[in-house]
Coordinates of C-alpha atoms and ligand atoms in Angstrom, one line a residue:
M1 CA 0.0 0.0 0.0
T2 CA 3.0 2.4 0.4
P3 CA 2.8 4.9 -2.5
P4 CA 5.7 4.9 -5.0
V5 CA 7.8 7.9 -4.0
A6 CA 11.7 8.2 -4.0
P7 CA 13.1 7.5 -0.6
D8 CA 14.8 10.9 -0.4
A9 CA 11.7 12.8 -1.5
S10 CA 10.6 15.7 0.7
P11 CA 7.4 15.3 2.8
E12 CA 5.3 17.4 0.3
Q13 CA 5.8 14.7 -2.4
F14 CA 4.0 12.1 -0.3
P15 CA 0.3 11.7 -0.3
L16 CA -1.9 12.4 2.7
P17 CA -3.3 9.2 4.4
P18 CA -6.6 7.9 3.2
G19 CA -9.7 8.8 5.3
R20 CA -12.4 11.4 5.7
S21 CA -12.9 14.6 7.6
G22 CA -16.5 14.2 8.6
L23 CA -18.6 17.3 9.6
P24 CA -17.3 20.8 9.4
V25 CA -15.4 21.7 12.6
L26 CA -16.8 18.8 14.6
G27 CA -15.2 16.3 12.2
E28 CA -15.7 12.8 13.5
T29 CA -15.2 13.7 17.2
L30 CA -18.5 12.4 18.4
A31 CA -18.1 9.0 16.9
Y32 CA -14.6 8.9 18.3
L33 CA -15.7 9.9 21.8
R34 CA -18.6 7.4 21.7
S35 CA -16.2 4.5 21.4
S36 CA -12.6 5.1 20.2
R37 CA -12.2 1.4 19.8
A38 CA -15.2 0.8 17.5
F39 CA -14.3 4.0 15.6
T40 CA -10.8 2.8 15.1
E41 CA -11.6 -0.8 14.2
A42 CA -14.2 0.2 11.5
R43 CA -11.6 2.5 9.8
R44 CA -8.7 0.1 10.3
Q45 CA -10.8 -2.4 8.3
Q46 CA -11.5 0.2 5.6
Y47 CA -8.2 2.0 5.3
G48 CA -5.5 -0.1 7.0
N49 CA -3.2 1.0 9.9
V50 CA -2.8 4.7 8.8
F51 CA -5.8 6.9 8.2
R52 CA -6.8 10.5 8.6
T53 CA -9.9 12.0 10.3
Q54 CA -10.8 15.2 12.1
L55 CA -10.9 15.4 15.9
F56 CA -11.5 18.3 18.3
G57 CA -11.5 20.8 15.5
S58 CA -8.1 19.7 14.0
P59 CA -7.1 17.3 11.3
A60 CA -5.8 14.1 12.9
V61 CA -4.1 10.9 11.9
L62 CA -4.6 7.5 13.5
L63 CA -1.4 5.3 13.4
L64 CA -2.0 1.7 14.5
G65 CA 0.1 -1.3 15.3
P66 CA 3.2 -1.8 17.4
E67 CA 5.6 -0.1 14.9
A68 CA 3.4 3.0 14.8
V69 CA 3.3 3.2 18.6
Q70 CA 7.1 3.1 18.7
W71 CA 7.3 5.8 16.1
I72 CA 5.1 8.0 18.1
F73 CA 7.1 7.5 21.3
A74 CA 10.3 8.1 19.5
G75 CA 9.0 11.4 18.1
E76 CA 8.5 13.1 21.4
G77 CA 10.4 16.4 21.2
K78 CA 11.6 15.7 17.6
Y79 CA 8.5 15.8 15.5
L80 CA 5.7 15.5 18.1
T81 CA 4.7 17.5 21.1
N82 CA 2.2 16.9 23.9
R83 CA -1.3 18.1 23.4
W84 CA -3.6 19.0 26.3
T85 CA -7.1 20.5 26.4
P86 CA -7.4 24.2 27.4
G87 CA -9.1 23.0 30.6
V88 CA -6.2 20.8 31.7
R89 CA -3.7 23.7 30.9
K90 CA -5.6 26.1 33.1
L91 CA -6.2 23.7 36.0
L92 CA -2.8 22.1 36.2
G93 CA 0.2 24.2 37.4
A94 CA 1.9 25.8 34.4
R95 CA 5.3 24.5 35.4
C96 CA 4.4 20.9 36.2
L97 CA 6.1 18.0 34.4
S98 CA 3.2 17.2 32.1
L99 CA 3.1 20.7 30.6
I100 CA 6.7 21.4 30.1
E101 CA 8.5 20.3 26.9
G102 CA 11.9 19.3 25.4
S103 CA 15.1 19.6 27.4
E104 CA 13.2 21.2 30.4
H105 CA 11.0 18.1 30.6
L106 CA 13.9 15.7 30.3
E107 CA 15.9 17.6 33.0
R108 CA 12.9 17.6 35.4
R109 CA 12.4 13.8 34.8
R110 CA 16.0 13.2 35.6
L111 CA 15.6 15.0 39.0
L112 CA 12.3 13.3 39.8
A113 CA 12.9 9.8 38.6
P114 CA 15.0 8.6 41.6
H115 CA 12.1 9.3 44.0
F116 CA 9.8 7.0 41.9
S117 CA 12.1 4.0 41.4
Y118 CA 10.9 0.5 42.3
A119 CA 13.4 0.3 45.2
T120 CA 12.0 3.6 46.7
M121 CA 8.6 1.9 47.0
R122 CA 10.0 -0.5 49.6
Q123 CA 9.6 2.1 52.4
F124 CA 6.0 2.8 51.4
V125 CA 4.7 -0.8 51.6
P126 CA 3.8 -0.7 55.3
A127 CA 1.8 2.5 55.0
I128 CA -0.2 1.3 52.0
E129 CA -0.8 -2.0 53.8
S130 CA -2.1 -0.4 56.9
L131 CA -4.5 2.0 55.1
A132 CA -5.7 -0.8 52.8
R133 CA -6.4 -3.1 55.8
R134 CA -8.4 -0.3 57.5
H135 CA -10.6 0.5 54.5
F136 CA -11.2 -3.2 53.6
E137 CA -12.2 -4.0 57.2
R138 CA -14.7 -1.1 57.0
W139 CA -16.1 -2.3 53.7
A140 CA -16.5 -5.8 54.9
A141 CA -18.3 -4.6 58.0
Q142 CA -21.0 -2.9 56.0
P143 CA -24.3 -4.6 56.7
G144 CA -25.4 -4.3 53.0
D145 CA -23.8 -3.6 49.6
F146 CA -21.6 -0.6 48.9
T147 CA -20.2 1.1 45.8
L148 CA -16.7 -0.1 45.1
W149 CA -15.7 3.0 43.0
E150 CA -16.4 5.4 45.9
G151 CA -14.7 3.2 48.4
M152 CA -11.6 2.9 46.2
R153 CA -11.5 6.7 45.6
G154 CA -11.4 7.2 49.4
L155 CA -8.7 4.6 49.9
A156 CA -6.5 5.7 47.0
F157 CA -6.7 9.3 48.0
E158 CA -5.7 8.6 51.5
I159 CA -2.8 6.5 50.3
A160 CA -1.6 9.3 47.9
L161 CA -1.8 11.9 50.7
T162 CA 0.1 9.7 53.1
L163 CA 2.8 8.8 50.7
I164 CA 3.2 12.4 49.6
F165 CA 2.8 14.2 52.8
G166 CA 3.4 11.7 55.6
Q167 CA 1.2 10.0 58.1
D168 CA -0.7 12.9 59.7
S169 CA -2.1 14.6 56.6
A170 CA -4.9 17.1 57.0
D171 CA -8.7 16.9 56.7
T172 CA -8.9 14.1 54.1
S173 CA -12.6 14.3 53.4
L174 CA -12.6 18.1 52.8
L175 CA -9.6 17.8 50.5
L176 CA -11.2 14.8 48.7
H177 CA -14.3 16.9 48.1
H178 CA -12.2 19.7 46.5
F179 CA -10.0 17.3 44.6
Q180 CA -13.1 15.6 43.0
R181 CA -14.5 19.0 42.0
W182 CA -11.2 20.0 40.5
T183 CA -10.7 16.7 38.5
K184 CA -14.3 17.1 37.1
G185 CA -13.2 20.4 35.6
L186 CA -10.2 18.8 34.0
F187 CA -12.5 16.8 31.8
S188 CA -15.1 19.5 31.2
P189 CA -15.4 20.4 27.5
L190 CA -16.4 24.1 28.4
T191 CA -13.9 26.3 30.1
V192 CA -16.1 29.1 31.2
D193 CA -15.0 30.3 34.6
L194 CA -18.2 31.2 36.4
P195 CA -19.2 30.2 39.9
F196 CA -22.0 27.8 38.7
T197 CA -20.1 26.1 35.9
T198 CA -18.2 22.8 36.4
F199 CA -15.1 24.5 35.3
G200 CA -15.7 27.5 37.6
K201 CA -16.2 25.2 40.5
A202 CA -13.0 23.4 39.6
M203 CA -11.1 26.7 39.5
A204 CA -12.4 27.5 43.0
S205 CA -11.4 24.1 44.3
K206 CA -8.0 24.5 42.7
K207 CA -7.5 27.6 44.8
V208 CA -8.4 25.8 48.0
M209 CA -6.0 23.0 47.2
L210 CA -3.2 25.4 46.3
D211 CA -3.7 27.3 49.6
Y212 CA -3.5 23.9 51.4
L213 CA -0.4 22.8 49.5
E214 CA 1.2 26.3 50.0
R215 CA 0.7 26.0 53.8
V216 CA 2.0 22.4 54.0
V217 CA 5.1 23.2 51.9
S218 CA 5.9 26.3 53.9
E219 CA 5.7 24.4 57.2
R220 CA 7.8 21.6 55.9
Q221 CA 10.5 24.0 54.6
K222 CA 11.1 25.1 58.2
L223 CA 12.1 21.6 59.3
A224 CA 15.8 20.8 59.8
E225 CA 15.3 17.3 58.6
Q226 CA 12.6 16.1 56.1
P227 CA 10.5 13.0 56.9
P228 CA 10.8 10.1 54.4
D229 CA 7.9 10.9 52.2
L230 CA 7.6 12.2 48.6
L231 CA 7.4 15.8 49.7
G232 CA 10.5 15.3 51.7
S233 CA 12.3 13.9 48.6
L234 CA 11.2 16.9 46.5
L235 CA 12.4 19.4 49.2
N236 CA 15.7 17.6 49.4
T237 CA 16.2 17.6 45.6
R238 CA 19.1 19.8 44.3
D239 CA 19.7 20.7 40.7
D240 CA 23.2 20.5 39.1
A241 CA 24.0 24.0 40.5
G242 CA 23.1 22.7 44.0
Q243 CA 19.9 24.7 44.2
P244 CA 16.6 23.4 45.7
L245 CA 13.5 23.2 43.5
A246 CA 11.4 26.4 43.7
R247 CA 8.4 26.3 46.0
E248 CA 5.9 27.0 43.2
L249 CA 7.4 24.3 41.2
I250 CA 7.1 21.8 44.0
I251 CA 3.4 22.8 44.5
D252 CA 2.7 22.3 40.8
E253 CA 4.3 18.8 40.9
L254 CA 2.3 17.8 44.0
Q255 CA -0.9 18.8 42.3
L256 CA 0.0 16.8 39.2
L257 CA 1.0 13.8 41.3
L258 CA -2.4 13.8 43.1
F259 CA -4.2 14.0 39.7
A260 CA -2.1 11.6 37.7
G261 CA -2.0 8.9 40.3
H262 CA -5.6 8.9 41.7
D263 CA -8.4 7.9 39.3
T264 CA -6.0 5.8 37.2
T265 CA -5.3 3.5 40.2
V266 CA -8.9 3.5 41.3
T267 CA -10.0 2.5 37.7
A268 CA -7.4 -0.3 37.4
T269 CA -8.1 -1.8 40.8
S270 CA -11.9 -1.6 40.7
N271 CA -12.2 -3.0 37.2
L272 CA -9.9 -5.9 38.1
M273 CA -12.0 -6.7 41.1
L274 CA -15.0 -6.8 38.8
Q275 CA -13.2 -9.2 36.4
L276 CA -12.2 -11.4 39.3
A277 CA -15.8 -11.6 40.5
Q278 CA -16.8 -12.6 37.0
H279 CA -14.0 -15.2 36.6
P280 CA -14.1 -17.5 39.7
D281 CA -11.5 -19.8 38.3
V282 CA -9.0 -17.0 37.9
L283 CA -9.9 -15.7 41.4
Q284 CA -9.2 -19.1 42.9
R285 CA -5.9 -19.4 41.1
G286 CA -5.0 -15.9 42.5
R287 CA -5.9 -17.0 46.0
E288 CA -3.7 -20.1 45.7
A289 CA -0.8 -18.0 44.4
V290 CA -0.9 -15.6 47.3
A291 CA -1.5 -18.2 50.1
S292 CA 2.2 -18.3 51.0
V293 CA 2.9 -14.6 51.0
E294 CA 4.1 -13.5 54.4
E295 CA 2.5 -10.7 56.4
P296 CA 3.2 -8.0 57.1
L297 CA 3.8 -7.5 53.4
S298 CA 7.1 -6.5 51.9
L299 CA 8.4 -5.7 48.4
D300 CA 10.2 -9.0 48.2
G301 CA 7.1 -10.9 49.3
L302 CA 5.1 -9.2 46.6
R303 CA 7.7 -9.9 44.0
S304 CA 7.7 -13.6 44.9
V305 CA 4.2 -14.0 43.4
P306 CA 4.4 -13.1 39.7
Y307 CA 0.8 -14.1 39.2
V308 CA -0.3 -10.9 41.1
A309 CA 1.4 -8.8 38.5
Q310 CA -0.1 -11.0 35.7
L311 CA -3.5 -10.2 37.0
I312 CA -2.9 -6.5 37.2
H313 CA -1.4 -6.4 33.7
E314 CA -4.2 -8.4 32.1
G315 CA -6.8 -6.2 33.9
M316 CA -5.1 -3.1 32.5
R317 CA -4.7 -4.7 29.0
L318 CA -8.4 -5.5 28.8
I319 CA -9.5 -2.1 30.2
P320 CA -6.7 0.4 30.1
P321 CA -7.3 3.1 32.7
I322 CA -6.1 5.7 30.3
G323 CA -7.4 4.9 26.8
G324 CA -5.0 7.2 25.1
A325 CA -3.1 10.4 25.0
F326 CA -2.7 13.1 22.3
R327 CA 0.3 14.5 20.4
T328 CA 0.6 17.2 17.7
T329 CA 3.1 17.2 14.9
T330 CA 5.6 20.1 15.1
K331 CA 6.7 19.8 11.4
D332 CA 5.7 17.9 8.2
V333 CA 6.7 14.2 8.6
V334 CA 6.3 11.0 6.7
F335 CA 5.2 7.7 8.2
Q336 CA 4.9 4.5 6.1
G337 CA 4.8 6.5 2.9
F338 CA 2.2 9.0 4.0
R339 CA 2.7 12.7 4.8
I340 CA 1.5 14.0 8.1
P341 CA 1.4 17.8 8.0
K342 CA 2.6 20.1 10.8
G343 CA -0.2 20.8 13.4
W344 CA -2.1 17.5 13.0
V345 CA -3.3 15.6 16.0
V346 CA -1.8 12.2 16.6
P347 CA -3.6 10.1 19.2
V348 CA -1.6 7.5 21.1
S349 CA -4.3 4.8 21.1
I350 CA -3.7 2.6 24.1
T351 CA -7.1 0.9 23.8
S352 CA -6.4 -0.1 20.2
A353 CA -2.9 -1.3 20.9
H354 CA -4.3 -3.6 23.6
A355 CA -7.0 -5.0 21.4
G356 CA -5.1 -5.2 18.1
P357 CA -4.9 -8.2 15.8
E358 CA -1.6 -9.1 17.4
W359 CA -3.5 -10.3 20.5
P360 CA -5.3 -13.6 20.3
N361 CA -8.9 -13.3 21.6
P362 CA -8.4 -9.8 22.8
N363 CA -11.8 -9.5 24.5
Q364 CA -11.0 -12.4 26.8
F365 CA -9.7 -11.9 30.3
D366 CA -6.7 -14.3 30.4
P367 CA -3.8 -13.4 32.9
N368 CA -1.8 -16.3 31.4
R369 CA -0.9 -14.0 28.5
F370 CA 1.5 -12.4 30.9
A371 CA 3.0 -15.6 32.3
P372 CA 6.9 -15.6 32.3
N373 CA 6.9 -18.2 29.5
Q374 CA 4.9 -15.9 27.1
P375 CA 7.5 -13.3 26.3
E376 CA 6.1 -12.6 22.8
Q377 CA 3.2 -10.8 24.5
K378 CA 5.5 -8.1 25.7
K379 CA 6.8 -6.9 22.4
A380 CA 7.3 -3.2 22.3
G381 CA 4.2 -1.2 21.2
M382 CA 1.6 -3.9 22.1
Y383 CA 1.1 -3.3 25.8
L384 CA 1.3 0.3 27.1
P385 CA -1.0 1.1 30.0
F386 CA 1.7 3.5 31.3
G387 CA 2.4 5.0 27.9
G388 CA 6.0 5.0 26.7
G389 CA 9.0 7.1 25.5
P390 CA 10.1 10.1 27.5
R391 CA 6.7 10.6 28.9
I392 CA 6.2 7.1 30.3
C393 CA 4.3 7.2 33.5
L394 CA 6.5 8.5 36.3
G395 CA 4.5 6.7 38.9
Q396 CA 4.3 3.3 37.3
H397 CA 6.2 1.5 40.2
F398 CA 4.2 3.4 42.7
A399 CA 1.0 2.2 41.0
M400 CA 2.1 -1.4 40.6
V401 CA 3.2 -1.6 44.3
E402 CA 0.0 0.0 45.5
M403 CA -2.2 -2.2 43.4
S404 CA -0.2 -5.3 44.4
V405 CA -0.6 -4.7 48.1
M406 CA -4.3 -4.2 47.7
L407 CA -4.8 -7.3 45.6
V408 CA -2.8 -9.6 47.8
L409 CA -4.8 -8.5 50.9
L410 CA -8.1 -8.9 49.0
L411 CA -7.2 -12.3 47.7
K412 CA -5.9 -13.6 51.0
H413 CA -8.6 -12.2 53.3
Y414 CA -11.8 -11.3 51.5
T415 CA -14.6 -12.5 49.3
W416 CA -16.8 -10.2 47.2
E417 CA -20.0 -10.7 45.3
L418 CA -21.6 -8.5 42.8
T419 CA -25.1 -7.2 43.5
P420 CA -27.5 -8.8 41.0
G421 CA -29.3 -6.6 38.5
Q422 CA -26.9 -3.6 38.4
D423 CA -25.9 -1.8 35.2
L424 CA -22.4 -2.9 34.3
T425 CA -22.3 -1.3 30.9
Y426 CA -19.3 1.0 30.7
T427 CA -19.1 4.8 30.4
R428 CA -15.7 5.6 28.9
I429 CA -15.0 9.3 29.7
P430 CA -13.1 10.4 31.7
F431 CA -12.2 6.8 32.8
P432 CA -13.7 3.4 31.9
R433 CA -16.2 2.8 34.6
P434 CA -19.4 0.6 34.9
K435 CA -22.5 2.8 35.2
S436 CA -23.3 1.3 38.6
G437 CA -19.9 2.1 40.0
I438 CA -19.7 -1.6 40.9
Q439 CA -22.1 -2.5 43.7
L440 CA -20.9 -5.4 45.8
R441 CA -20.9 -7.1 49.2
M442 CA -17.6 -7.8 50.7
R443 CA -17.0 -10.3 53.6
P444 CA -13.9 -11.6 55.4
L445 CA -12.9 -14.9 53.7
A446 CA -13.1 -17.1 56.8
S447 CA -16.7 -16.1 57.6
A448 CA -18.0 -15.9 54.1
T449 CA -21.3 -17.7 53.5
P450 CA -20.8 -20.6 51.0
Ligands
HEM501 C1 -2.8 2.3 37.1 C2 -2.3 3.5 37.4 C3 -1.7 4.4 36.3 C4 -1.8 4.4 35.0 C5 -2.6 3.4 34.1 C6 -1.1 5.6 34.5 C7 -0.9 5.9 33.1 C8 -0.2 6.9 32.7 C9 0.0 7.2 31.3 C10 -0.6 6.4 30.1 C11 0.9 8.3 31.2 C12 1.4 8.9 29.9 C13 0.5 10.0 29.4 C14 1.1 10.6 28.0 O1 1.8 9.9 27.3 O2 0.8 11.7 27.8 C15 1.2 8.7 32.5 C16 2.0 9.8 32.8 C17 2.2 10.2 34.1 N1 1.9 9.5 35.3 FE1 0.8 7.8 35.4 N2 -0.5 6.2 35.5 C18 -0.9 5.6 36.7 C19 -0.5 5.9 38.0 C20 0.3 7.0 38.3 C21 0.7 7.3 39.7 C22 0.4 6.5 40.9 C23 1.5 8.4 39.6 C24 2.1 9.2 40.7 C25 2.2 9.0 41.9 C26 1.5 8.8 38.2 C27 2.2 9.9 37.7 C28 2.3 10.2 36.4 C29 3.0 11.4 35.9 C30 3.7 12.5 36.8 C31 3.0 11.4 34.5 C32 3.5 12.5 33.5 C33 4.9 12.0 33.0 C34 5.5 13.0 32.0 O3 4.8 13.8 31.4 O4 6.7 12.9 31.9 N3 0.8 7.9 37.5 N4 0.5 7.8 33.4

């Protein structure tokens, strides 16, 4: 299908990819938002792995398959740049990692990366374990059913606050309220800042959160020695000139970390619990796998059960918490014989990569795909729940350890049953979530009714 053009030809000599633009301005945005997967599959059948469309008011090109995914990740800072909605740009701190580009981004990653390494997570396991135990006990003591999504949001938020700010963090429920209003604004299509709009409320909550972060950071800067939490690490960080990070920059990063690590983890864990409830054979295998894990939990203990990671990976393959990200071309480029002009949108389609023809039976929940003897399933560009390239998720070890602790405790000590008759069809935006929020009844394993 590659058009016949000399290999040294300039981009203008290559044709645009096949495809259609759809309606004026709106393009094909609605169909894409309804189900990016169905949208992509239909066009993949018609045009192949490279096709154009129009999304969010801009011409766009979908590039599918593992090679295309690698090409996109390799293009960061060379021919592609990150693309965020105006709402996200206004609600996140202007100097946070996600909004900076090029060498500034790489430099910031270099400074932050050591605080998010797998080894660093060792110190956090006891705090995650103790919070997860407390919340799970409460869920299991509920006389009736409860909504898993809400429960997970409370737990994940408390874990994030504790790991970032230390054990005695402030009024969690008030902060969670403002945090939730703020995140709603991040996904609001309209950015009208009035007191009664979703976006306006988000801006007001952003102010409350910033005031809180400002206070905490100022107090902490007065300490002679920093406690061993993420804020302590950021305050101890020195750049190459030996200078500490600016306070506004630390606040911007804290806000980003709260956002980036919260609903993602909630989505992955809640959807995995749903899959396990629907696949009793897999659940049983999981229980057997964790039976010998010693408690209190440790990083080494978690690592000794690869099946736990297999479950988490397969859960995120089947339902990626982040379905995709967006880039824009910074110059005319050529991919597989087609010209992609400067300024076009290039989605990184995680959902499509996880369901592509490279995966046998992609709709089936099968953790054995990630067994150590199945290395071909881990080819670059096929499995990317945490993204890839220079912008790969900074908190991926954080997330994996947090989810592993929760899963081991759940498998070892609890049973959970879905409430019959609930609506488990998925809404996709902003995160893939069953409409019911997953209603279930949880009980301690030993006292579970047969
Ligand atoms: C299951 C949980 C998670 C998933 C699926 C996830 C997924 C992702 C993805 C796909 C990206 C790349 C976005 C892009 O390419 O534009 C990303 C970036 C990021 N994530 Fe995560 N994430 C998770 C948890 C976390 C946690 C727990 C933290 C922090 C504690 C975190 C912090 C970040 C940050 C700071 C970035 C921006 C990196 C950059 O721009 O250099 N994430 N995440």
